Tab-separated table of C-alpha atoms in Angstrom:
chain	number	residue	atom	x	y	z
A	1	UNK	CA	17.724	11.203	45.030
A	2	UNK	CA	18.341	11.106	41.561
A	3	UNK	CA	14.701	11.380	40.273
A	4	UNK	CA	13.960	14.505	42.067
A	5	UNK	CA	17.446	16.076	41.117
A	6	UNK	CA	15.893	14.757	37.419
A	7	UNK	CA	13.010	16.741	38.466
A	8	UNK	CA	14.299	20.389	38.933
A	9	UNK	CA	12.938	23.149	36.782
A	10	UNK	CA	15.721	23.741	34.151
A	11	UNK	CA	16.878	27.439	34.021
A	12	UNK	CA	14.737	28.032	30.744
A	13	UNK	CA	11.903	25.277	30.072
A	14	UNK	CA	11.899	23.135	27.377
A	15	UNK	CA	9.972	24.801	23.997
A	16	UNK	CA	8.124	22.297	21.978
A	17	UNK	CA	6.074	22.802	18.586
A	18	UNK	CA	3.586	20.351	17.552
A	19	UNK	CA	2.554	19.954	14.470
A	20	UNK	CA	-0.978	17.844	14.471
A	21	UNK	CA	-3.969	18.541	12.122
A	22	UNK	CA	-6.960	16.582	14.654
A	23	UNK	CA	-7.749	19.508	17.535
A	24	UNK	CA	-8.341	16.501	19.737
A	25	UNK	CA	-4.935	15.218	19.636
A	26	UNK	CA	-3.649	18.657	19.801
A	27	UNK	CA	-5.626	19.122	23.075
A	28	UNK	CA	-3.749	15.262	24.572
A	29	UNK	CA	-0.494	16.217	23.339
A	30	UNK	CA	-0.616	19.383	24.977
A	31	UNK	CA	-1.709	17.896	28.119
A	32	UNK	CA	0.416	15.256	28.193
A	33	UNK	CA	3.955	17.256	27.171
A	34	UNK	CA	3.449	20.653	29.101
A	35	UNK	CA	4.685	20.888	32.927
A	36	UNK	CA	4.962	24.812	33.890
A	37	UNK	CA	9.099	25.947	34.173
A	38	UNK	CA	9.643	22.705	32.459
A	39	UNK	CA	8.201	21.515	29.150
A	40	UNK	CA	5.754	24.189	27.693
A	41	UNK	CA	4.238	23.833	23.690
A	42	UNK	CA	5.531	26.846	22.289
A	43	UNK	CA	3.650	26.248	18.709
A	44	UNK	CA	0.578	24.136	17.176
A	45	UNK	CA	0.326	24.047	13.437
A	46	UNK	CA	-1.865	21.770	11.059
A	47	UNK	CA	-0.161	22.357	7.934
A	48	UNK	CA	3.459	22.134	6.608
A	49	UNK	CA	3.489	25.317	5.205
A	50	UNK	CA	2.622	26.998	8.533
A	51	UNK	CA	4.409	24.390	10.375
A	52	UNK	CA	7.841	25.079	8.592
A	53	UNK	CA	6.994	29.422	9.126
A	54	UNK	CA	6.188	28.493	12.856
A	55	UNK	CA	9.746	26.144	13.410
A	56	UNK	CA	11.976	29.228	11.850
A	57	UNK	CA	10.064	31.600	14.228
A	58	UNK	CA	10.176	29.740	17.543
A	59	UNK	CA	13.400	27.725	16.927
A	60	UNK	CA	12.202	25.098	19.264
A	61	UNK	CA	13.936	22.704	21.146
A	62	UNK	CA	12.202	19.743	20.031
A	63	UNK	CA	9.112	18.762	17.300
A	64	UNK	CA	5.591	16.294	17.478
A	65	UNK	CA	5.201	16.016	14.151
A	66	UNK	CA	2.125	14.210	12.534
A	67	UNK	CA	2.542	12.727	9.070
A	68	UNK	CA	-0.927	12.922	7.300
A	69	UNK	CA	-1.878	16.771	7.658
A	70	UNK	CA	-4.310	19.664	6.944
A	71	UNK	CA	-1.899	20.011	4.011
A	72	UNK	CA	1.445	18.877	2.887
A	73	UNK	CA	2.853	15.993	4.960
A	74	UNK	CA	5.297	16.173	8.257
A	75	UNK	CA	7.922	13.865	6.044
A	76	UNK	CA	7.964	17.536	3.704
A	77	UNK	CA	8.569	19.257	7.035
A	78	UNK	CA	11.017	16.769	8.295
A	79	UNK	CA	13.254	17.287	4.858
A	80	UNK	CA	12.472	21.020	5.240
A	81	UNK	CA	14.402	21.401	9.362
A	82	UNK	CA	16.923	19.266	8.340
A	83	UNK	CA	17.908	21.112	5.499
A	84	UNK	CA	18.042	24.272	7.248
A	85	UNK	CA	19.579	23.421	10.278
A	86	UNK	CA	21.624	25.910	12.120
A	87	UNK	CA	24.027	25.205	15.414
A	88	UNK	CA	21.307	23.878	17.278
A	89	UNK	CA	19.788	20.106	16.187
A	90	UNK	CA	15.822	19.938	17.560
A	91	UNK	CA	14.653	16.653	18.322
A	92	UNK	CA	11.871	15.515	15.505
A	93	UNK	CA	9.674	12.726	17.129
A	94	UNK	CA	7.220	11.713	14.391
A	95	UNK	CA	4.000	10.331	16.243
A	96	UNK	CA	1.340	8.502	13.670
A	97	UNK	CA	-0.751	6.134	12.169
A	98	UNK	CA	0.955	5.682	9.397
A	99	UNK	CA	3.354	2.833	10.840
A	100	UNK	CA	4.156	1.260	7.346
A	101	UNK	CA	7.761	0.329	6.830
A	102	UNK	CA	8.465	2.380	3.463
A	103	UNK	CA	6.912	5.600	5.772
A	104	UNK	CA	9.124	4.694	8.918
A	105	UNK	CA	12.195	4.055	6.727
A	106	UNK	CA	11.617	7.397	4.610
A	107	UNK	CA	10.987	9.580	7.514
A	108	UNK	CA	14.463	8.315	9.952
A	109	UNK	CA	16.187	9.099	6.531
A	110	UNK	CA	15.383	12.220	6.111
A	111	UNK	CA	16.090	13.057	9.636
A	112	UNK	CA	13.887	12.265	12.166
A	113	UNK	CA	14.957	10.658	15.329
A	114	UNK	CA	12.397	8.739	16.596
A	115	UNK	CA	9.084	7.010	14.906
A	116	UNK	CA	6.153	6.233	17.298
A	117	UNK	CA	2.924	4.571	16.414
A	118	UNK	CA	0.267	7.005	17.644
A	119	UNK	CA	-2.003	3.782	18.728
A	120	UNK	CA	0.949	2.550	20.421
A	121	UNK	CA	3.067	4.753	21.728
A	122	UNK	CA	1.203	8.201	22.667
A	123	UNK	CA	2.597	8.013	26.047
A	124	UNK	CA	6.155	7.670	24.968
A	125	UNK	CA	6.068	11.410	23.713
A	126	UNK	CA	6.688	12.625	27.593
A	127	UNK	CA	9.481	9.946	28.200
A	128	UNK	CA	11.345	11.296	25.067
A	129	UNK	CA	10.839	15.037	25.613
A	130	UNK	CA	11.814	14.488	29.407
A	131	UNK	CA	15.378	12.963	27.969
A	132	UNK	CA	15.873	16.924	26.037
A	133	UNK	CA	18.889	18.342	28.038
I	1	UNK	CA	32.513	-2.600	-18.665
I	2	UNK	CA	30.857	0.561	-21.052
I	3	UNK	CA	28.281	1.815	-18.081
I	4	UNK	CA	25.372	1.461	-20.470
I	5	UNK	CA	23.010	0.106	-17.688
I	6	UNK	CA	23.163	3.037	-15.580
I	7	UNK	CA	22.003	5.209	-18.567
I	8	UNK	CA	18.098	2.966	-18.319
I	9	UNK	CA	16.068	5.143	-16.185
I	10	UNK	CA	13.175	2.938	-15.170
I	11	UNK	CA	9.802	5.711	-15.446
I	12	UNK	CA	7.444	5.483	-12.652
I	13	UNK	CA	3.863	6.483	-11.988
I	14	UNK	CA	2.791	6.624	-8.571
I	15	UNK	CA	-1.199	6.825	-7.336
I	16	UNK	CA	-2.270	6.520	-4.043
I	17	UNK	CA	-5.237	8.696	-2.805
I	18	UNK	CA	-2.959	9.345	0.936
I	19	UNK	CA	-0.649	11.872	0.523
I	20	UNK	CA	1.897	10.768	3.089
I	21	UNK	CA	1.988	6.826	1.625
I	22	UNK	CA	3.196	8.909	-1.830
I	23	UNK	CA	5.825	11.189	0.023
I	24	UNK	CA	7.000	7.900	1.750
I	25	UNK	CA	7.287	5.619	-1.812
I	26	UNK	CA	8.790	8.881	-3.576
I	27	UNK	CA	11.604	9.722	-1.174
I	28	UNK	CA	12.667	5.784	-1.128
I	29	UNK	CA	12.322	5.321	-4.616
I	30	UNK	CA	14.255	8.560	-5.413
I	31	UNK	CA	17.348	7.638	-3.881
I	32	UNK	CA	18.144	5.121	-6.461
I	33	UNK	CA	19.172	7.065	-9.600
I	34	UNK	CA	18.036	4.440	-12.190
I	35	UNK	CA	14.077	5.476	-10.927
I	36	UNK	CA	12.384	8.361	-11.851
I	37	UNK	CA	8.805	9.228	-10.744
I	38	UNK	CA	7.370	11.324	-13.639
I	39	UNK	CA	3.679	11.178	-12.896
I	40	UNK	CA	2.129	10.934	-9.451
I	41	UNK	CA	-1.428	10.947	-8.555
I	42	UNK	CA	-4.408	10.554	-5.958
I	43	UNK	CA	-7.097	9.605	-7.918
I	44	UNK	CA	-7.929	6.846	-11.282
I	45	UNK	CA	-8.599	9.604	-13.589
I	46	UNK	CA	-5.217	10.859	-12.828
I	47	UNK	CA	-3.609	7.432	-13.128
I	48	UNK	CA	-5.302	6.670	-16.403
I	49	UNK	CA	-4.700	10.416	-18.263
I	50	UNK	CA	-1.301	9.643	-16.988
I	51	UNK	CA	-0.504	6.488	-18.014
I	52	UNK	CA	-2.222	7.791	-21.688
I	53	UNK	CA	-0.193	11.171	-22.036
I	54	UNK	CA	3.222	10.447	-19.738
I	55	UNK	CA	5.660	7.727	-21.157
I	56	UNK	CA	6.354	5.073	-18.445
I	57	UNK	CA	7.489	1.655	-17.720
I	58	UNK	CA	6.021	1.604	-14.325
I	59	UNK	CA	2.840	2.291	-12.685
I	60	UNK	CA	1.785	1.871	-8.975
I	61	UNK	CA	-1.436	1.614	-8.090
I	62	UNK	CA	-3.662	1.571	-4.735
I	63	UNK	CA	-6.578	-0.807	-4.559
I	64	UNK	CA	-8.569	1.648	-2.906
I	65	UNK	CA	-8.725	4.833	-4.579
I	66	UNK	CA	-11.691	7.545	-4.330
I	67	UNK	CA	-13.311	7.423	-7.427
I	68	UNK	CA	-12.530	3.745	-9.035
I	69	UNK	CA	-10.736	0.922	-7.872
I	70	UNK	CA	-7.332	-0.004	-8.378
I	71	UNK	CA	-8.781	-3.224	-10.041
I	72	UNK	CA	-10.516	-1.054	-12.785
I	73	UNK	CA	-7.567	0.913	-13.361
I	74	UNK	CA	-5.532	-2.275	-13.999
I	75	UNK	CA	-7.801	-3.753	-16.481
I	76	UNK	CA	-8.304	-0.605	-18.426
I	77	UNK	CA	-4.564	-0.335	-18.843
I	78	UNK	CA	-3.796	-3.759	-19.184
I	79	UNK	CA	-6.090	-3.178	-22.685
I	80	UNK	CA	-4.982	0.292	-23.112
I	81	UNK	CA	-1.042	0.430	-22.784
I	82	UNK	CA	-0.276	-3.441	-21.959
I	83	UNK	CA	3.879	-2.241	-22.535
I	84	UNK	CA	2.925	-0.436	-18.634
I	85	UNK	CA	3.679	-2.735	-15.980
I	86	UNK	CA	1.222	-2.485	-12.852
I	87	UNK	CA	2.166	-3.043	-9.727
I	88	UNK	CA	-0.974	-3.024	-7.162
I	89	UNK	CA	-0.669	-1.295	-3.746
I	90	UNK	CA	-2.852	-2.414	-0.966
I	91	UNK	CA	-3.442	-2.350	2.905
I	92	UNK	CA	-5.395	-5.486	2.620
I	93	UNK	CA	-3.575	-9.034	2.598
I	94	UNK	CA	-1.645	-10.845	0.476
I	95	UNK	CA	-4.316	-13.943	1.338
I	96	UNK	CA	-6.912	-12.247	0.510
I	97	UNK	CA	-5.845	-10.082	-2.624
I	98	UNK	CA	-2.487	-11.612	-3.925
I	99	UNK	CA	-3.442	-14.117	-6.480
I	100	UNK	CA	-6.457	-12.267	-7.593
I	101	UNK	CA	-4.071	-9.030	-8.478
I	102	UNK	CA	-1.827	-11.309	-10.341
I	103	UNK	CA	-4.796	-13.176	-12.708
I	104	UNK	CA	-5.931	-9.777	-13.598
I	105	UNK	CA	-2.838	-9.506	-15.362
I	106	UNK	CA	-1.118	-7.081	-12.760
I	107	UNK	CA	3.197	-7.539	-12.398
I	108	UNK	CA	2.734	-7.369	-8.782
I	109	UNK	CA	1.413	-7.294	-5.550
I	110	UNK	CA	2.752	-4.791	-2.629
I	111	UNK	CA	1.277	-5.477	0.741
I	112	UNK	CA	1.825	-1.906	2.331
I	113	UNK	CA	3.775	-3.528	5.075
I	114	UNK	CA	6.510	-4.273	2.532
I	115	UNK	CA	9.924	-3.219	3.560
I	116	UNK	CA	11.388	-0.530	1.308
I	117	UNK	CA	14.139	-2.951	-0.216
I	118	UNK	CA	11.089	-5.314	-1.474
I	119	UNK	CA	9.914	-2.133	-2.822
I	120	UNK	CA	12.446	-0.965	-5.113
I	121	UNK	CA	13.815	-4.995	-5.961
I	122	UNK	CA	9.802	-5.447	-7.483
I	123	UNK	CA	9.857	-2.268	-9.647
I	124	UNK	CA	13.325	-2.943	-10.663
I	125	UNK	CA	11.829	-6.528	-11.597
I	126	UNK	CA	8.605	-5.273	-13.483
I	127	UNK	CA	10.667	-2.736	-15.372
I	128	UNK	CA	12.388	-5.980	-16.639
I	129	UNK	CA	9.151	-7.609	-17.857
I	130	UNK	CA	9.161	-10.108	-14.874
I	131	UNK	CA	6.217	-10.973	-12.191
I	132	UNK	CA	6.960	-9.980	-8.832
I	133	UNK	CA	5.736	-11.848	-6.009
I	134	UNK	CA	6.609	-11.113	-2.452
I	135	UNK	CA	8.401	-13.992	-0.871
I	136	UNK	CA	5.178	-14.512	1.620
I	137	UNK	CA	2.929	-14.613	-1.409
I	138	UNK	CA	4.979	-17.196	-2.999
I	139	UNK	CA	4.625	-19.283	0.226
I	140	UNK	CA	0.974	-18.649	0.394
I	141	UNK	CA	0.411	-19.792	-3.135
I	142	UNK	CA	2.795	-22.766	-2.679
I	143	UNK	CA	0.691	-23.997	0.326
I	144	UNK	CA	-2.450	-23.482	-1.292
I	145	UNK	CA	-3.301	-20.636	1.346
I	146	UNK	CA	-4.684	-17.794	-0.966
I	147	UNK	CA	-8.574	-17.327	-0.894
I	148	UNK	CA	-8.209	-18.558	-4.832
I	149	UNK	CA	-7.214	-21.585	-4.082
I	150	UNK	CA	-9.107	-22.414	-1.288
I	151	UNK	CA	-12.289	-22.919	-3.550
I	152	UNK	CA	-13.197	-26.288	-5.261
I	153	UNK	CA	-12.647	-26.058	-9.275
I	154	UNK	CA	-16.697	-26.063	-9.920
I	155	UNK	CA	-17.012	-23.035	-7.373
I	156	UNK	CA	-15.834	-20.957	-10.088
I	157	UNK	CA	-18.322	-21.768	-13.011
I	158	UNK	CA	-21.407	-20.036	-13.228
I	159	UNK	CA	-25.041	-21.396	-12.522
I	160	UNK	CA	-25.857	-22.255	-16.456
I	161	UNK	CA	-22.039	-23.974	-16.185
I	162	UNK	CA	-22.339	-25.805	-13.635
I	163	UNK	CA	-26.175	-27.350	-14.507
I	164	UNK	CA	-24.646	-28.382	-17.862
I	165	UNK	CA	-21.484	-30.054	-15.806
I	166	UNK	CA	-23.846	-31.911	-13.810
I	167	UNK	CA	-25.230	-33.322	-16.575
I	168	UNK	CA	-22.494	-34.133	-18.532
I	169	UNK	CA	-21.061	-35.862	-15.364
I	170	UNK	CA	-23.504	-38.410	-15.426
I	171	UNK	CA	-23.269	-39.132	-19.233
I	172	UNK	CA	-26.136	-36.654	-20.756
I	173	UNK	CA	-25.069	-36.328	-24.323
I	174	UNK	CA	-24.747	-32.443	-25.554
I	175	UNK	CA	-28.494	-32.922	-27.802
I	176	UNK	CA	-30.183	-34.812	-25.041
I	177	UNK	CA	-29.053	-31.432	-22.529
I	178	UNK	CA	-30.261	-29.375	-25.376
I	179	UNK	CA	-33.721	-30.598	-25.386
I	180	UNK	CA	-33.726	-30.728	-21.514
I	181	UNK	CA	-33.021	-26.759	-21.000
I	182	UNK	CA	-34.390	-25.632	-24.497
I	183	UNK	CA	-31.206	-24.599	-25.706
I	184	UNK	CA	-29.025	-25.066	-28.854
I	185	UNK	CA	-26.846	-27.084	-29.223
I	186	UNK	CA	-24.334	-25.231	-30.229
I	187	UNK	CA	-24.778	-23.158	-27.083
I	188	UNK	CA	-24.578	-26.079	-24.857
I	189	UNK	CA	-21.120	-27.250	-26.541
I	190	UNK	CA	-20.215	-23.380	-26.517
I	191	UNK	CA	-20.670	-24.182	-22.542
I	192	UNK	CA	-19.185	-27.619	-22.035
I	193	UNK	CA	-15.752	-25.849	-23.831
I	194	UNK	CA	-16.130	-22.675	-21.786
I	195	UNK	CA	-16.651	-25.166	-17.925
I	196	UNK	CA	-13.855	-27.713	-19.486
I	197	UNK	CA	-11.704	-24.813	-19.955
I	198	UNK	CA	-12.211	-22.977	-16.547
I	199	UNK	CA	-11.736	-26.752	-15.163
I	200	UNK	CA	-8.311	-27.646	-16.883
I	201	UNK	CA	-10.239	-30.823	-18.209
I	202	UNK	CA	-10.489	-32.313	-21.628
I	203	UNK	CA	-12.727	-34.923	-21.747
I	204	UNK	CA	-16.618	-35.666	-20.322
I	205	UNK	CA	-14.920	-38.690	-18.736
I	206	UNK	CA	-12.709	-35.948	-16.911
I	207	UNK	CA	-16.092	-34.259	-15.580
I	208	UNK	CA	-17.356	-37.907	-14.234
I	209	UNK	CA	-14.406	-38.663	-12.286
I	210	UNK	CA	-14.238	-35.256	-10.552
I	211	UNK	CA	-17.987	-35.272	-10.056
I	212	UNK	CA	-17.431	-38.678	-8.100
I	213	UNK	CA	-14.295	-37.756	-6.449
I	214	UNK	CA	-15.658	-34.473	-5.108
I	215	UNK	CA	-19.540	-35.977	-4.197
I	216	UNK	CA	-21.702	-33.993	-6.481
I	217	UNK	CA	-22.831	-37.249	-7.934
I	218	UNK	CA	-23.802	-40.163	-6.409
């Protein structure tokens, strides 16, 4: 069956950082993306500042970033991973309110590969992270 | 062709009180290299000691900022620096906000739902001393949708205005309206010019026939 083959632990699980400033969507995200030997949240951050020290730590395979944070904005931090990138290219979902055009338009631009609206597509997070190879 | 366009750099102020809605704005609007953001802001103090001590041909404003309103920030500069063109920035509705923006003497209205081409086409049209209006706006006010529009010509005069039109409507003469509200005069033709005015009429006849045509006499 080709879900359960889809369904085997990977030899290393899949690290994600999140980068959220609201502790209660830090707490959903967490409980919606990590499945032990699978998908675990390597790093939470708030800021960008701490964000961007956290990403060049943990090298993650893939990044929840917020846009309106503690401080700084996840479009800085977007600019910021792309800019640096080494061999490996992390996925950046970008999951917020801020659905405006201009925002969604700025953000694929500088790098990002998907846009969610956090009212809309909160679920989608899991569906995304499951396609990581 | 000698390139001389490419050297004007159109100057832009930017003030929104949400940091992410400026990072967004500034990283379209700095792709094109004739627009350069030189002051950027989250409050209308900022805006207004910017637009007093930074050169610019542009200014961007959001309706809703902490400490004044957009609005107030538009009128002050309007008097202030009336060379700055203002372009307002809003989450609320063209509808609702559009045509109001525009009589206050602002060069634009930008729904934030605007798509980022819209964006840079109306600063690169302010900076050229034109109006922009988005193409729904320009539907809404050719339909007669806005909120503006909606209302009857004598919903916009004032309580002492619209006594005085009332009885002009049904032939008072200025002195006889005088005498009726103990007033001058002078002050009652100061108000039949002021409601004529706000009414796009020039005559007392004028006043009679829209009085009939709209019921407020009998």
């Amino acid at each position: 069956m080709t879900g359960s083959e889809r369904n085997l632990p990977a030899s290393r699980p899949i690290r994600v950082q999140v980068v959220e400033d609201l502790v209660r969507v830090q707490t959903l995200l967490r409980e919606i993306i990590e499945e032990p030997g699978r998908l675990e949240v390597a790093g939470m951050s708030d800021n960008e500042e701490a964000a961007l020290r956290q990403f060049e730590t943990l090298q993650p395979d893939a990044v929840v970033i917020d846009l309106a944070l503690r401080s700084g904005t996840g479009l800085g931090l977007i600019q910021s991973i792309r800019r640096q990138q080494g061999e490996r290219r992390p996925l950046l979902i970008v999951l917020t309110n801020y659905t405006q055009p201009t925002i969604a338009s700025a953000c694929l631009k500088a790098g990002a590969d998907h846009f969610l609206d956090k009212s809309r597509d909160f679920m989608k997070v899991r569906k995304l992270l499951d396609q990581v190879p | 062709m000698n390139g001389q366009r490419s050297d004007i750099i159109i100057r832009l102020g930017l003030f929104d009180d949400h940091d992410i809605v400026r990072a967004g704005f500034r990283y379209v609007l700095e792709e094109h290299s004739d627009i350069q953001i030189v002051a950027e802001g989250a409050s209308a103090r900022e805006a207004l000691d910017a637009v007093r001590s930074t050169p610019m041909h542009v200014c961007v404003i959001d309706l809703s900022l902490p400490d004044l309103s957009g609005m107030d920030v538009l009128r002050q500069v309007r008097v202030t620096h009336p060379e700055v063109a203002v372009l307002i920035l809003s989450a609320y509705s063209e509808e609702q906000y559009g045509l109001n923006v525009l009589k206050a003497g602002a060069s634009g209205f930008l729904s934030k739902d605007l798509a980022p081409a819209q964006l840079v086409d109306a600063v690169r049209s302010v900076a050229a001393g034109r109006r922009y209006v988005s193409p729904k706006l320009a539907e809404l006010l050719a339909s007669g949708l806005t909120s503006d529009l909606d209302q009857p010509v004598h919903a916009k005069l004032s309580e002492r205005e619209f006594q005085i039109f009332s009885k002009l409507a049904v032939g008072k003469s200025v002195s006889e309206i005088a005498n009726e509200l103990c007033l001058s005069a002078k002050t009652v033709s100061t108000y039949r010019a002021r409601l004529l005015q706000k009414m796009h009429f020039k005559t007392n006849a004028d006043l009679t026939q829209y009085a009939v045509r709209n019921q407020l006499i009998q």
